[in-house]
Coordinates of C-alpha atoms in Angstrom, one line a residue:
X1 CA 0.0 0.0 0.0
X2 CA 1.3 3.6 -1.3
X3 CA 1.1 6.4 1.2
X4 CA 0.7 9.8 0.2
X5 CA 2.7 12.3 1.9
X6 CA 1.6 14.9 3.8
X7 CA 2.9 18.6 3.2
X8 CA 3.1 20.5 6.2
X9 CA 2.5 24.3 6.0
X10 CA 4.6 26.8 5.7
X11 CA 4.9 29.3 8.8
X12 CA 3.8 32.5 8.9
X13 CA 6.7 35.1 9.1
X14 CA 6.2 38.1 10.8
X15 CA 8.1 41.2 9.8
X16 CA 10.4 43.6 12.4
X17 CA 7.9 45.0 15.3
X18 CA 8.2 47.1 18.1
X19 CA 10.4 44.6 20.6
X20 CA 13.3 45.3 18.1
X21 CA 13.8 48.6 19.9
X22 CA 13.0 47.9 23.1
X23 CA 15.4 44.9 23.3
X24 CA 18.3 45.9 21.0
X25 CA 18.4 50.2 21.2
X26 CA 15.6 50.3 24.5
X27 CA 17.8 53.9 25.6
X28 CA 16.7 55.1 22.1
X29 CA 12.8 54.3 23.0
X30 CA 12.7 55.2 26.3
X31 CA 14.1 52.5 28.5
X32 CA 17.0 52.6 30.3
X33 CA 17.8 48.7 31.2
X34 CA 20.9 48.1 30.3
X35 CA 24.3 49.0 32.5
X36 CA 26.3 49.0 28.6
X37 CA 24.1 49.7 25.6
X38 CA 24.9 49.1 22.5
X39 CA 25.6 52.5 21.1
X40 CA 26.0 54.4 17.4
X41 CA 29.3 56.2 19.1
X42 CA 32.1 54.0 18.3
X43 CA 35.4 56.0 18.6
X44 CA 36.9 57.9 21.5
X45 CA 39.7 59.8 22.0
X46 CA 42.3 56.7 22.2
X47 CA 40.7 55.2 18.8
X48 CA 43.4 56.0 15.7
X49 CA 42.1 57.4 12.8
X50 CA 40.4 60.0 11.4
X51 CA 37.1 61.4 13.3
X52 CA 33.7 61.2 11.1
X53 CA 29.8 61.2 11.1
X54 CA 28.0 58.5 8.9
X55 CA 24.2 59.5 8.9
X56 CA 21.5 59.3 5.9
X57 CA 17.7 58.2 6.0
X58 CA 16.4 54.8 5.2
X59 CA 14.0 55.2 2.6
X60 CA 11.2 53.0 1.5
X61 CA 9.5 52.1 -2.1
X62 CA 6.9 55.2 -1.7
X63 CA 9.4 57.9 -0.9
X64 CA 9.0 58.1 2.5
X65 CA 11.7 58.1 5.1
X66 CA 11.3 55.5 8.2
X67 CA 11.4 56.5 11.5
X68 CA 11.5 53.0 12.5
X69 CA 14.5 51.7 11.0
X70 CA 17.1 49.7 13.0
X71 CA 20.9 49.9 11.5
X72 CA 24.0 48.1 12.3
X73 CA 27.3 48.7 11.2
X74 CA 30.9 46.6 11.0
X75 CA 33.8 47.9 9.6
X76 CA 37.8 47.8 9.6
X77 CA 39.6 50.2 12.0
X78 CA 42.3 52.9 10.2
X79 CA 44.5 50.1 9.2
X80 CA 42.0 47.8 7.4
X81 CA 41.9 45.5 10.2
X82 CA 39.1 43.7 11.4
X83 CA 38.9 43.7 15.6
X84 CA 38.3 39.7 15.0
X85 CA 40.2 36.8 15.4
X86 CA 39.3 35.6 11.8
X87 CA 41.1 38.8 10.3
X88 CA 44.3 37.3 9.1
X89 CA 45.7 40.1 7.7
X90 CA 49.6 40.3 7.6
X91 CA 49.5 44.2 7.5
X92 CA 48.3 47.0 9.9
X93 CA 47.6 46.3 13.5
X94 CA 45.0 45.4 15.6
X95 CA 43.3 49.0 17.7
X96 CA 42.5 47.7 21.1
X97 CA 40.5 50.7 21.2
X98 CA 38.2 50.0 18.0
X99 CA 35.3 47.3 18.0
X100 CA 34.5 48.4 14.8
X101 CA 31.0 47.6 15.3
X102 CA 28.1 50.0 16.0
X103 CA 24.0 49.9 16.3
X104 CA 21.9 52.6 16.2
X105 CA 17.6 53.7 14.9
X106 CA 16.5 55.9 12.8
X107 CA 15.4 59.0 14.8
X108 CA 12.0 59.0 16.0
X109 CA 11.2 62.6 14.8
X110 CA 13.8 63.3 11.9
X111 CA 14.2 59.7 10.2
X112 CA 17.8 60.4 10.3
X113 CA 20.5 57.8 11.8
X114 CA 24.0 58.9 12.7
X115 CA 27.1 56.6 13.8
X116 CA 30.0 58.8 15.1
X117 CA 33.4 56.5 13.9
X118 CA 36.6 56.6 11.7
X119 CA 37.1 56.6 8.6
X120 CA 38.4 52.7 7.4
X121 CA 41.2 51.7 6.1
X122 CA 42.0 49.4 2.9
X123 CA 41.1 45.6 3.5
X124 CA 42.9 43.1 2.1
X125 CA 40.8 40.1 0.7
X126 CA 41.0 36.3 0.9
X127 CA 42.2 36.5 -2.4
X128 CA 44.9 39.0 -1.9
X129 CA 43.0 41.9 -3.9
X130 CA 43.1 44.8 -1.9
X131 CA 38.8 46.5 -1.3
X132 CA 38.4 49.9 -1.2
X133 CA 37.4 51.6 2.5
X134 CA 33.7 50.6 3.2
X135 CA 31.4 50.3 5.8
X136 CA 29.0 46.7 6.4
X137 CA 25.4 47.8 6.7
X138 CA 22.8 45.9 8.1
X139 CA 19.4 47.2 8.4
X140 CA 15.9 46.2 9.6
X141 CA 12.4 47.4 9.4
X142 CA 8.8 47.1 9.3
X143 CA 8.1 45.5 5.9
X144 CA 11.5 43.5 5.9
X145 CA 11.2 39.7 6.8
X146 CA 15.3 39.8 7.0
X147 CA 17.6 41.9 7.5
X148 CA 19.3 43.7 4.4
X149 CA 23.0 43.8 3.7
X150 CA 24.7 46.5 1.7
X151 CA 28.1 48.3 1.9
X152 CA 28.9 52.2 1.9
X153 CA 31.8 53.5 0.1
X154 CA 33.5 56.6 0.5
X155 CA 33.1 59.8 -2.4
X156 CA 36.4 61.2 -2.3
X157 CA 38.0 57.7 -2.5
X158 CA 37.6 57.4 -6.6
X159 CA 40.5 55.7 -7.8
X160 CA 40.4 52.6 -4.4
X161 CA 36.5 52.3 -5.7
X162 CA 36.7 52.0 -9.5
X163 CA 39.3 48.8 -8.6
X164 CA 37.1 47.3 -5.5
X165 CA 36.7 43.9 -6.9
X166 CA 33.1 44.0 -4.7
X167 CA 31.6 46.9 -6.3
X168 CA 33.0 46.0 -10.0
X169 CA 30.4 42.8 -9.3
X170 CA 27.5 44.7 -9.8
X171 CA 27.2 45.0 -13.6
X172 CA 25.4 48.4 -14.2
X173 CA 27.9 50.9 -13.3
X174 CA 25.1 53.6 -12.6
X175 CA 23.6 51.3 -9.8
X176 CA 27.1 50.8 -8.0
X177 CA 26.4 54.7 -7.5
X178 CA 23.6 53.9 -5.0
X179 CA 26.7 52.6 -2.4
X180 CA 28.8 55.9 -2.4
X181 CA 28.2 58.5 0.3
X182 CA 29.2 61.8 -0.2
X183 CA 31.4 63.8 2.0
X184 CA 30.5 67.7 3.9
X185 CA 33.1 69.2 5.1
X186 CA 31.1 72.3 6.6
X187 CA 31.2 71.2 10.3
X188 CA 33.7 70.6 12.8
X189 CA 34.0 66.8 11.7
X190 CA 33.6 65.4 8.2
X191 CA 30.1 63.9 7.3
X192 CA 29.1 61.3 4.5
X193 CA 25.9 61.1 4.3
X194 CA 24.2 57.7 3.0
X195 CA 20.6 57.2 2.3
X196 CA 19.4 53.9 1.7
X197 CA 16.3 52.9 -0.6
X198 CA 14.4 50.1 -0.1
X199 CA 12.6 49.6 -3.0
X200 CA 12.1 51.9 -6.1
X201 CA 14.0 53.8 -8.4
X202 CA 17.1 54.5 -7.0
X203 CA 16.9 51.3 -5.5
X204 CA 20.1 50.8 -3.2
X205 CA 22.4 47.8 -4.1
X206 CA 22.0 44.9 -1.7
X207 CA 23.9 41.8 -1.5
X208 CA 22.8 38.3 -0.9
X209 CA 25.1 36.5 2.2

């Protein structure tokens, strides 16, 4: 005697919801329950490197900025180096004083996020191709079932960009535009500014990992 088999439904997913801010930024919405939070401030005065601001809006498929976004960052210190034991890099050092890693919300009111950091330096790759300075986004939101990945690169680093063997992946050269941030040098401390766009035109480049 054949048996069928029986297909089992899938489960409903659920999309990012108001516990990702209480548990994961709860001094951003109103809660102070943590002795060490996770912060957006990620340099001090002992951290090498140069001092600057990453901030932008995330932006979804009708236009409008969320106030709700949640963003994490990872990135190499001033030397390219990863603050991981994984990094196998022969060149640079290690800054004790660097995590390199950073979490922050979009602003309740102004839809802005802002990390205060260093600039990054080059990062060697597994395959001994040097990647221009960049930034590891990771971003979730009402609407997204999983988190997004994209990188920011850096405006006034041209020449370390049109050789990063990561952005020479994405075909359309006018796309790759949607992962530079551009620099202001108005204030006190540099600023590049990075918007990221859901969905739309303008979409920004995300990457599957």
């Amino acid at each position: 005697m054949v048996q069928s088999l029986e297909y089992l439904k899938e489960t409903a997913s659920q999309t990012a919801g108001p516990y990702v801010h209480i548990g994961l930024i709860p001094k951003q919405a109103g809660f102070d329950i943590f002795e060490n939070n996770f912060t957006n401030i990620m340099a001090d005065e002992n951290t090498r490197g140069e001092r600057i601001i990453i901030e932008g809006r995330v932006i979804d498929g009708t236009g409008t900025p969320l106030r709700d976004a949640l963003l994490e960052i990872w990135q190499a210190n001033a030397d390219g180096r990863y603050n991981h034991e994984l990094d196998r890099q022969n060149t640079g050092e290690i800054d004790a004083n660097f995590r390199g890693w950073g979490r922050t919300g979009t602003d309740f009111d102004t839809a802005v996020y802002r990390f205060e950091t260093i600039k990054p330096g080059v990062v060697t790759g597994r395959n001994g191709r040097d990647m221009a300075p960049h930034v590891n986004f990771w971003i979730v939101a009402r609407g997204i079932n999983i988190g997004l990945n994209t990188r920011m690169y850096f405006g006034d680093e041209q020449n370390a960009n049109e050789a990063d063997p990561v952005l020479n992946l994405i075909e359309q050269a006018e796309r790759r535009k949607t992962l530079i941030a551009t620099r202001d040098d108005s204030g006190a401390v540099p600023v590049y500014r990075f918007d990221i766009v859901l969905q739309g035109e303008n979409e920004t480049v995300f990457f599957d990992i």
